[in-house]
Tab-separated table of C-alpha atoms in Angstrom:
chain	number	residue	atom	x	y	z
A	49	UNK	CA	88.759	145.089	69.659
A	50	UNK	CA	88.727	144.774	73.589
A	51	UNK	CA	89.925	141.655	73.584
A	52	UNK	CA	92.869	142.023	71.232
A	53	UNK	CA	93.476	145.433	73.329
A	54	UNK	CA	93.714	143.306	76.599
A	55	UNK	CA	95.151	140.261	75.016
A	56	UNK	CA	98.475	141.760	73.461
A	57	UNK	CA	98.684	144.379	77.231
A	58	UNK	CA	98.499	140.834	78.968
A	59	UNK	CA	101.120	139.493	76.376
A	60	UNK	CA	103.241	142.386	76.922
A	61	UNK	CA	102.953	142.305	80.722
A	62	UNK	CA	103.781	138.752	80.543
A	63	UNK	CA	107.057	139.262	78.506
A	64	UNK	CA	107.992	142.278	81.082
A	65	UNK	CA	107.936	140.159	84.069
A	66	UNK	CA	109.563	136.991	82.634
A	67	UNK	CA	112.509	139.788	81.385
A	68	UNK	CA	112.525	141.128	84.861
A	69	UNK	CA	112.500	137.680	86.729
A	70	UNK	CA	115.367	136.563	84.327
A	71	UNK	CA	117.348	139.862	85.432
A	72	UNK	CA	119.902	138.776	88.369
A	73	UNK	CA	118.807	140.508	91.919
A	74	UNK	CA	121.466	142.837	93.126
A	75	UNK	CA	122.128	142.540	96.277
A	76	UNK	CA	119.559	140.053	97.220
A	77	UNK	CA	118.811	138.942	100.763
A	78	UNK	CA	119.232	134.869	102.002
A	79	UNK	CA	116.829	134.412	103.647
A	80	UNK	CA	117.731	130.853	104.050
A	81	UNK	CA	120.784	131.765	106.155
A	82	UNK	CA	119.005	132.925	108.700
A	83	UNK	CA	116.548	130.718	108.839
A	84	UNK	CA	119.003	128.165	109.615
A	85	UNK	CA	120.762	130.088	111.965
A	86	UNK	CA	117.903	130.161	114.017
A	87	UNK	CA	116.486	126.790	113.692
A	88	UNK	CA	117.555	125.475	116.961
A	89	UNK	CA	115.785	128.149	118.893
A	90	UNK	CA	112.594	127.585	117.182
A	91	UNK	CA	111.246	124.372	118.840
A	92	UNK	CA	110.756	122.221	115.748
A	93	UNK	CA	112.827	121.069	113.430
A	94	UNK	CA	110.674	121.754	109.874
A	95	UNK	CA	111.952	124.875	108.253
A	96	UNK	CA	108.363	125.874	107.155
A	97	UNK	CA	106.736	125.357	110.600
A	98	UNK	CA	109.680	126.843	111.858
A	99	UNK	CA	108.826	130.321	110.154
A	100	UNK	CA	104.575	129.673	109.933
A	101	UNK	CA	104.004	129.688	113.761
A	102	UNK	CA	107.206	131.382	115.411
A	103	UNK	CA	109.464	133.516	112.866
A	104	UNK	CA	106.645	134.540	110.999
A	105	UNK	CA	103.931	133.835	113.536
A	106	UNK	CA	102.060	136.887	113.169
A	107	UNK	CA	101.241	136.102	109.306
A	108	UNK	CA	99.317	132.738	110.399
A	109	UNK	CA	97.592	134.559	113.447
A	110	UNK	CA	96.168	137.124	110.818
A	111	UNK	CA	95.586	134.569	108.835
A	112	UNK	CA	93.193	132.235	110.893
A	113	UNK	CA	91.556	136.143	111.705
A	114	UNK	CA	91.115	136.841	107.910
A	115	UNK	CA	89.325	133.098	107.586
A	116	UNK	CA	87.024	133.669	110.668
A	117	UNK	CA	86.190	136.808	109.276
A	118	UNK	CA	85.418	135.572	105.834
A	119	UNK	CA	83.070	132.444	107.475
A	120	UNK	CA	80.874	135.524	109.614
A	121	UNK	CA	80.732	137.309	106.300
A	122	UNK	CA	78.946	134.627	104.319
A	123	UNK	CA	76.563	133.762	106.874
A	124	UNK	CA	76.015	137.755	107.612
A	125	UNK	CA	75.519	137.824	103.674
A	126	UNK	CA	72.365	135.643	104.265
A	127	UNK	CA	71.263	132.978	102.016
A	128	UNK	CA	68.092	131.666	103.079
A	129	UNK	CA	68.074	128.131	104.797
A	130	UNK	CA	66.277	126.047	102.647
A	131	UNK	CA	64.210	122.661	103.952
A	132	UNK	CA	66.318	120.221	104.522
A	133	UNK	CA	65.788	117.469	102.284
A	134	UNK	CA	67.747	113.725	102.464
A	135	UNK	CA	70.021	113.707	99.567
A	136	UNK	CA	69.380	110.540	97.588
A	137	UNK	CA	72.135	108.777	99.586
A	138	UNK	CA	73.310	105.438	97.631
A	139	UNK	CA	74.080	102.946	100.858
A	140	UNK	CA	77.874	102.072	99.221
A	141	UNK	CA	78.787	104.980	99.100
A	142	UNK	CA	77.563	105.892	102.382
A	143	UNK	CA	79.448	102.948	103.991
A	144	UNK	CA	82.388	103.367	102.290
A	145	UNK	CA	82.221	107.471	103.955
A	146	UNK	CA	81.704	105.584	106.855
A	147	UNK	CA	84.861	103.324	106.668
A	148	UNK	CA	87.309	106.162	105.204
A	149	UNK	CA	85.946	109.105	108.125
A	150	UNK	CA	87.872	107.678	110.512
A	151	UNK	CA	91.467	106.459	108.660
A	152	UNK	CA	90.800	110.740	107.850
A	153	UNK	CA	90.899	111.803	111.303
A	154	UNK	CA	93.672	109.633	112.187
A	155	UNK	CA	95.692	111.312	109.232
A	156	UNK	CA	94.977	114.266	110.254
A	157	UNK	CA	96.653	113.927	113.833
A	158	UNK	CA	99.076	112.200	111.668
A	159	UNK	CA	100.269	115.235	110.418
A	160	UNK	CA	99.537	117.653	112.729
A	161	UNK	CA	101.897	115.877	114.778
A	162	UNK	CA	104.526	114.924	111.884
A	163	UNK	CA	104.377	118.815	111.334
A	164	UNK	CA	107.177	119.094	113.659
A	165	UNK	CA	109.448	117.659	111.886
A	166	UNK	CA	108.963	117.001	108.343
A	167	UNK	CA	105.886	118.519	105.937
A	168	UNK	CA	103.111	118.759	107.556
A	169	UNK	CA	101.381	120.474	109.807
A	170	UNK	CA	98.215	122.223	110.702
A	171	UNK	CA	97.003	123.536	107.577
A	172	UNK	CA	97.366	120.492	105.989
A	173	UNK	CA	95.694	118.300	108.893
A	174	UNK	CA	92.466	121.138	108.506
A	175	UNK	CA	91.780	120.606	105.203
A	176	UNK	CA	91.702	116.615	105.781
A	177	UNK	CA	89.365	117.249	108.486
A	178	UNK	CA	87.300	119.638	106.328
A	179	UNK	CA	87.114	117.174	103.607
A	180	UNK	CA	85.687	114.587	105.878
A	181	UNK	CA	83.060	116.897	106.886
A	182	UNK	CA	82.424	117.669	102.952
A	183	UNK	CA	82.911	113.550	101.951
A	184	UNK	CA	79.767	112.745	104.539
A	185	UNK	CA	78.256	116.050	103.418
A	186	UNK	CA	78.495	114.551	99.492
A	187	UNK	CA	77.319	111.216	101.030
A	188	UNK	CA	74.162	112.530	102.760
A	189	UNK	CA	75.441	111.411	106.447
A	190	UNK	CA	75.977	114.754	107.341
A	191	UNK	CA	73.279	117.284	106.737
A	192	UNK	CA	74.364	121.199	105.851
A	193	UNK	CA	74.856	123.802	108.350
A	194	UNK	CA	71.567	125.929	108.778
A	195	UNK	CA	72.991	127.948	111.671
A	196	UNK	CA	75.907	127.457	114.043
A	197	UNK	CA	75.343	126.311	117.319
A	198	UNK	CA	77.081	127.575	120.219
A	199	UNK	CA	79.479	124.462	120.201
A	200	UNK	CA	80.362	125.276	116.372
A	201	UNK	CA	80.658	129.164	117.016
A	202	UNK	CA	83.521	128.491	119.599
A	203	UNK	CA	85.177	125.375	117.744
A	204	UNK	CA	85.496	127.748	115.051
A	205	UNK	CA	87.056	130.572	117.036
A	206	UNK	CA	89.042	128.382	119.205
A	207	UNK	CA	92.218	128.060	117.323
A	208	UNK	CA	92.217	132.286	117.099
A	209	UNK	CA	91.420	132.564	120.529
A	210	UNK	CA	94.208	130.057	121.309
A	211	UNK	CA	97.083	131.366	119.447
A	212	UNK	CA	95.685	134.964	120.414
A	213	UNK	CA	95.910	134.260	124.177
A	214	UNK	CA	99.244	132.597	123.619
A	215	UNK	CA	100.658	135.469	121.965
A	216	UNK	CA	99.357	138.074	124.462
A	217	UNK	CA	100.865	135.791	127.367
A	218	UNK	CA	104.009	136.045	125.673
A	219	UNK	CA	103.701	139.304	125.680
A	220	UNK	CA	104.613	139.501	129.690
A	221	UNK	CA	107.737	138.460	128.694
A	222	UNK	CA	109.146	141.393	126.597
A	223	UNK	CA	107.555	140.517	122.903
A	224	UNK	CA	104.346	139.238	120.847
A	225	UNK	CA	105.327	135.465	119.965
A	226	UNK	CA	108.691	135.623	121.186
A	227	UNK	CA	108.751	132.054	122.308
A	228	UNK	CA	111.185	131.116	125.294
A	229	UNK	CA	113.326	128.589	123.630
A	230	UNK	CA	112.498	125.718	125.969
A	231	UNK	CA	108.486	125.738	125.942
A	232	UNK	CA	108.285	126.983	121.925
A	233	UNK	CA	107.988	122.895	121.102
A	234	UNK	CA	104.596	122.771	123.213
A	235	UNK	CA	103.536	126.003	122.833
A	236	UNK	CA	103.713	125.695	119.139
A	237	UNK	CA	102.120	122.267	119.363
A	238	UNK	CA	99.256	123.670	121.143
A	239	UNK	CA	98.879	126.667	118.992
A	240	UNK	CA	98.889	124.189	115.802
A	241	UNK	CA	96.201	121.825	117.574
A	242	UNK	CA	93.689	124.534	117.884
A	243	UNK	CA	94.312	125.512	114.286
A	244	UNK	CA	93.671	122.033	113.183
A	245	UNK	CA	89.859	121.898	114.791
A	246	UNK	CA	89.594	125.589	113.772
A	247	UNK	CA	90.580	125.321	110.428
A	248	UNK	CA	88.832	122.541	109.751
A	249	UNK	CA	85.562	123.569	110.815
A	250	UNK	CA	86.125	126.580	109.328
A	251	UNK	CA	86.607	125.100	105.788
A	252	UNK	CA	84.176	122.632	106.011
A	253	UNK	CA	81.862	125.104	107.150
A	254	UNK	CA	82.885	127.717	103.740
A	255	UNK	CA	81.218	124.530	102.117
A	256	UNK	CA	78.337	123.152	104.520
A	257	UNK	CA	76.941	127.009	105.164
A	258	UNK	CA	76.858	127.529	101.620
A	259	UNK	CA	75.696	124.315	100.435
A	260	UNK	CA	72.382	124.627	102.342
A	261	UNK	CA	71.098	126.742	99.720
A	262	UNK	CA	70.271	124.008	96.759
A	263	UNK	CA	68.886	126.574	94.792
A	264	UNK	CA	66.064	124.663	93.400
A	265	UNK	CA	63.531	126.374	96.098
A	266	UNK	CA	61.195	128.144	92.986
B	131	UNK	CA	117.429	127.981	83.105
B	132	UNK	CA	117.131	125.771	86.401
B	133	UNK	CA	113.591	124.656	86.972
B	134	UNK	CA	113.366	127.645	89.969
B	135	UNK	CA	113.172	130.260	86.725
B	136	UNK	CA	111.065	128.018	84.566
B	137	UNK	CA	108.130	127.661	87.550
B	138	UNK	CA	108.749	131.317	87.800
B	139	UNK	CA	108.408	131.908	84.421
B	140	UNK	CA	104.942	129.699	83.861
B	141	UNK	CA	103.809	131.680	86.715
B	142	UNK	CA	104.461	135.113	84.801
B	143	UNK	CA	102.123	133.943	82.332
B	144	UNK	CA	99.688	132.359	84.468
B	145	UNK	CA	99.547	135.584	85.926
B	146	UNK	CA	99.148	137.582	82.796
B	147	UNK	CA	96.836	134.778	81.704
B	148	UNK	CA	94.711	135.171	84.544
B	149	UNK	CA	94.871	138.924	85.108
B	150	UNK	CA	93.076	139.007	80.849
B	151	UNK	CA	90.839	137.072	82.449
B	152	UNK	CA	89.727	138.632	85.521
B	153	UNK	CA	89.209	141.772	82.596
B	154	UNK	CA	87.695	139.958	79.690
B	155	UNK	CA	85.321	137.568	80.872
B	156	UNK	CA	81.922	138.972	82.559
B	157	UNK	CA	80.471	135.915	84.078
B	158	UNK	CA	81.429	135.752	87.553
B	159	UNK	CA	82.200	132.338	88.410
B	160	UNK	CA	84.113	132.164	85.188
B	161	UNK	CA	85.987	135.435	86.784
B	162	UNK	CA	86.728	133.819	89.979
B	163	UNK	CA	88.806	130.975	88.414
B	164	UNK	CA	90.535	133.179	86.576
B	165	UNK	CA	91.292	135.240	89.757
B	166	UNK	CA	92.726	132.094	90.810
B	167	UNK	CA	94.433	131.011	88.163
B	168	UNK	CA	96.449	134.832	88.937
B	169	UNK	CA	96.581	133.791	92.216
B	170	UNK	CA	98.182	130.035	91.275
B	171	UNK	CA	100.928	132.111	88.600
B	172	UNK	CA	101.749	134.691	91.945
B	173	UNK	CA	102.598	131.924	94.218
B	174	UNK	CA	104.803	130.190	91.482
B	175	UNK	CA	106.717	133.529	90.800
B	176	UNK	CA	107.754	133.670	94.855
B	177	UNK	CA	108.503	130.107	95.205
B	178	UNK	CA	110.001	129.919	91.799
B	179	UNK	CA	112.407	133.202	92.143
B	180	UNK	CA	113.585	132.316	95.358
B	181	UNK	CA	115.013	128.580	94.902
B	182	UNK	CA	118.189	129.671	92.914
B	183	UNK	CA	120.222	126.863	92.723
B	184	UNK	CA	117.775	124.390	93.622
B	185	UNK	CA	117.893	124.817	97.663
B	186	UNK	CA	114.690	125.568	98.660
B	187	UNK	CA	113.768	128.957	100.422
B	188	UNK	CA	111.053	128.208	103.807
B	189	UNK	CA	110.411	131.879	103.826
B	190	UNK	CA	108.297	131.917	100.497
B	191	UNK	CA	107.214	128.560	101.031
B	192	UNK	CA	105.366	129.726	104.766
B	193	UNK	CA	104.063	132.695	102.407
B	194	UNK	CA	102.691	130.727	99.668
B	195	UNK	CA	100.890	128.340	102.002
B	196	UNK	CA	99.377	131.128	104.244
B	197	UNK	CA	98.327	132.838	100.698
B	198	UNK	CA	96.802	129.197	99.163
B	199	UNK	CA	94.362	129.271	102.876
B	200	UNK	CA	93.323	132.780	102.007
B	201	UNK	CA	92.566	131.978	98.490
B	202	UNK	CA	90.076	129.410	99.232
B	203	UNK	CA	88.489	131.843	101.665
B	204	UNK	CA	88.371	134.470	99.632
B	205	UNK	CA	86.960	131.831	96.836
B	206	UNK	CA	84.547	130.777	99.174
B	207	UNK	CA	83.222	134.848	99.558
B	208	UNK	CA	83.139	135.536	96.390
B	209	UNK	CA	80.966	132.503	95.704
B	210	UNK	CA	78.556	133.354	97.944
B	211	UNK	CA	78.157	136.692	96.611
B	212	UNK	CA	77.504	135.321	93.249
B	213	UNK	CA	75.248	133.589	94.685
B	214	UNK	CA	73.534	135.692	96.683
B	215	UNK	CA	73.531	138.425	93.570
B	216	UNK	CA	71.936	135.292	91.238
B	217	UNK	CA	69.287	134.557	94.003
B	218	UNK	CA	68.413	138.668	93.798
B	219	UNK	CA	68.537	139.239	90.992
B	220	UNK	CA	68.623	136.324	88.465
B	221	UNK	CA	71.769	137.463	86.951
B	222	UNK	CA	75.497	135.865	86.628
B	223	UNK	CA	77.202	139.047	85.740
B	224	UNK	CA	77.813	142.430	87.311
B	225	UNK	CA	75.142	145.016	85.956
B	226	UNK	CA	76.859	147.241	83.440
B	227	UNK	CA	77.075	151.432	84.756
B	228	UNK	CA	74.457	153.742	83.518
B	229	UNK	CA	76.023	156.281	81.708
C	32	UNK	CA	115.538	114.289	81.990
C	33	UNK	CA	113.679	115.920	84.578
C	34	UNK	CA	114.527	119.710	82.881
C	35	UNK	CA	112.025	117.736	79.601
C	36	UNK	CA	109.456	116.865	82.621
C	37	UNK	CA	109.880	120.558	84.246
C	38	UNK	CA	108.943	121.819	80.849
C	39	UNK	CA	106.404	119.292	79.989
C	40	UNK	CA	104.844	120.100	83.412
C	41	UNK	CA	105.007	123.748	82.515
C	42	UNK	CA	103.463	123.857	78.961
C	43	UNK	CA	100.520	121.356	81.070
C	44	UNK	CA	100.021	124.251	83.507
C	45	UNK	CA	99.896	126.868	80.345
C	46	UNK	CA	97.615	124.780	78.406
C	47	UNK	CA	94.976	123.567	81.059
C	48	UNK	CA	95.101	127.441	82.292
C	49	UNK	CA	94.198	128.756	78.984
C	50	UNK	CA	91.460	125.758	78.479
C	51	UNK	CA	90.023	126.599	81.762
C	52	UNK	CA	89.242	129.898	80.634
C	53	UNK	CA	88.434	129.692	77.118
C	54	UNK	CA	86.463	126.612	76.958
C	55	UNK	CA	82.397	126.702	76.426
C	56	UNK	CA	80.736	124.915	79.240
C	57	UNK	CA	81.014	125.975	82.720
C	58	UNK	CA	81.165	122.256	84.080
C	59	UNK	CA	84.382	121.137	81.842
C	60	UNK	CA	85.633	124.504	82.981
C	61	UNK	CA	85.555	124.036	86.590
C	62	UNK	CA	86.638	120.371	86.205
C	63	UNK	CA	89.613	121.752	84.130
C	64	UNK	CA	90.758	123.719	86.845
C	65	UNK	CA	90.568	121.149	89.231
C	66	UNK	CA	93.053	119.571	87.121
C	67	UNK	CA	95.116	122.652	86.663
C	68	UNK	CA	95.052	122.455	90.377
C	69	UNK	CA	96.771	119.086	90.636
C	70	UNK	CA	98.996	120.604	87.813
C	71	UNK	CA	100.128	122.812	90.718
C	72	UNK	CA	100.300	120.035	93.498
C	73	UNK	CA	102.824	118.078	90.476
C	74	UNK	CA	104.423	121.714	90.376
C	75	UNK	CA	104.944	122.144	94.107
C	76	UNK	CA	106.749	118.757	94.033
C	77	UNK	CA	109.151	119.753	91.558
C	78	UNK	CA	109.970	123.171	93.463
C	79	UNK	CA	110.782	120.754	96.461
C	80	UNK	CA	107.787	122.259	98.319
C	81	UNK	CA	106.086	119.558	99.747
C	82	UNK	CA	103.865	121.577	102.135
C	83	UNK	CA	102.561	123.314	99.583
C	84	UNK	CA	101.712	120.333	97.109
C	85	UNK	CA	99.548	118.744	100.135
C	86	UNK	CA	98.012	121.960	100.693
C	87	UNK	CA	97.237	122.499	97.181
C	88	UNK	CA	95.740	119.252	96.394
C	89	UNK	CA	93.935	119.302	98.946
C	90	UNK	CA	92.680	123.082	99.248
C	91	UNK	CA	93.318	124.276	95.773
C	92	UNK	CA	92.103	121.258	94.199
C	93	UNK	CA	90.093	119.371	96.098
C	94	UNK	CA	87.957	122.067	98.498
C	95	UNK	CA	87.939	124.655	95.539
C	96	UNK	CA	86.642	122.569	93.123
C	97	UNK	CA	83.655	121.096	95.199
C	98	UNK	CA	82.805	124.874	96.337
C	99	UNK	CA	82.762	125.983	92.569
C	100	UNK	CA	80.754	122.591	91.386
C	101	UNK	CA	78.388	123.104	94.330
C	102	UNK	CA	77.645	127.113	93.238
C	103	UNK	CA	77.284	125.744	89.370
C	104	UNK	CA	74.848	123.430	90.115
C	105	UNK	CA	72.642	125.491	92.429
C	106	UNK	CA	73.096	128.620	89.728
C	107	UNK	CA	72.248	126.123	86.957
C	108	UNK	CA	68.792	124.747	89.803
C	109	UNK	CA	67.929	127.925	90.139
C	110	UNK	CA	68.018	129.188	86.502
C	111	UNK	CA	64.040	129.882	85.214
């Protein structure tokens, strides 16, 4: 009874929206105008970049803030660090993780720096790094994360402090990440670099903090 | 129908697919792909709706990746609630109210 | 000829979403959404959002699905 109750609301909902999507938007804002409009002020030349770290900067610095917080979280939340066994690692495989970890990194930089101009960028160059981390995790190279270390703590809160003391500096100059024109290239660059190692370590870390409870312990 | 309203369109009923889900379906891993799969049917309804024409919108594209980021974080704390609640307590699903 | 892919694409999505959520075992679940997942990335292509289909196979797909394989098996370990 539930279900059909649910199932034909959902059904309904569902025909709603797609009538309302369908419906022409009166009035309705392009934003793609002024994105282009302002393109040559922004320091790169990739639309998406354009609006992740400087039209819409503030978005990605909450972002990064929201992931930090959600890493402290599950290691305030406590599962309890097993023993740390050896994985039964199969040599291949662990010398073909060997081989691929570094092509990884090198992609990674790859589009970190591509992210300028064309898709790419630091989100995208995080997760490759974060899979690395999770491919010699998988592999048994790498063993899971009991507790940060200090070096770990700040790589994971570099890329918010970065893009956090960027944006205060910039505040000097009249707004929060109002980028002068000529430095927004490199400042944006560095912003994105810190990202990279933070995001990375952050995602590999959602994995490697929670994998080091096996749950096979009773 | 340009392919802009179809995405959009899937991603209504993704949504509403999704959103049954997140309602029906007790165990909680099984409810935290279906909060995805809402999440995946959002994303398509604000990249979808805003390519009319087929020119591409960066706006809701910057939005969309931002939102996938906070997904997987927000994936990654849910898991480790579930299973923090199954190391506790042995369970896989919320305990019901006591009336 | 790409509006019978678009739709193809889109009935995929539909389908794989539905299976994800209705089928029996929790494994083939999970690994059904991993596939929905690239579903997406395919998706994101079509929509000319190229950003988004890297960071979707790669996040959506790829990091989500080891996360939710990971918690199965140690809720399946732990199970009496």
């Amino acid at each position: 009874m539930r279900r059909l109750l649910v199932g034909s609301g959902a059904a309904v909902f569902a025909v709603l929206l797609i009538g309302a999507l369908l419906e022409p938007l009166p009035g309705g804002i392009d934003l793609r105008i002024a994105v282009a409009s302002h393109m040559a002020a922004s320091g790169v030349e990739h639309p998406v970049t354009a609006v992740l770290l400087n039209f819409r900067g503030y978005d990605t610095l909450l972002e990064i803030a929201v992931l930090l917080l959600a890493v402290i979280v599950i290691l305030a939340g406590g599962l309890d660090p097993a023993v740390d066994r050896p994985r039964a690692a199969n040599p291949i495989l662990q010398s073909l993780a060997r081989l691929a970890t570094p092509p990884m990194i090198v992609v990674a930089v790859y589009l970190l720096w591509a992210g300028a101009f064309r898709p790419g960028g630091a989100f995208q160059a995080g997760a490759v790094l974060a899979a690395a981390a999770v491919l010699l995790h998988l592999t048994g190279l790498l063993p899971s994360w009991q507790r940060p270390a200090l070096s770990l703590r700040w790589g994971m809160t570099a890329g918010f402090l970065i893009f956090l003391a960027v944006a205060t500096g910039l505040l000097a100059q009249g707004a929060l990440l109002r980028y002068p024109p000529a430095q927004a290239g490199l400042l944006i660059l560095l912003v994105e670099a810190g990202l990279t190692v933070s995001l990375g370590l952050i995602l590999a870390g959602l994995f490697l903090f929670l994998s080091r409870d096996p749950g096979d312990e009773e | 129908m340009t392919s802009g309203l179809l995405f959009a369109s899937t991603g209504a009923l993704l949504f509403a697919l999704g959103l049954a889900g997140v309602i029906l379906i007790a165990h909680l891993l099984r409810r935290i792909l279906a909060f995805n799969v809402m999440g995946s049917g959002a994303f398509l309804i604000l990249v979808g709706l805003a390519q009319d024409n087929d020119i591409p919108d960066p706006v809701p594209q910057a939005m969309v990746l931002t939102g996938i980021v906070v997904a997987v974080a927000a994936t990654a704390l849910a898991l480790a609630l579930t299973r923090r609640l199954h190391a506790l307590t042995g369970e896989v699903e919320l305990p019901r109210d006591e009336a | 000829m790409s509006l019978a892919f678009d739709v193809l694409l889109a009935l995929s999505l539909i389908w794989s979403g539905v299976r994800c959520l209705s089928v029996e075992r929790l494994d083939r679940a999970i690994v059904l959404f991993i596939a929905f997942g690239l579903l997406m990335a395919l998706a994101w292509a079509r929509l000319a959002a190229p950003d988004i289909g890297l960071a979707e196979a790669a996040i959506g797909a790829g990091l989500t699905g080891a996360l939710l394989l990971d918690a199965w098996g140690a809720l399946k370990r732990r199970r009496p």
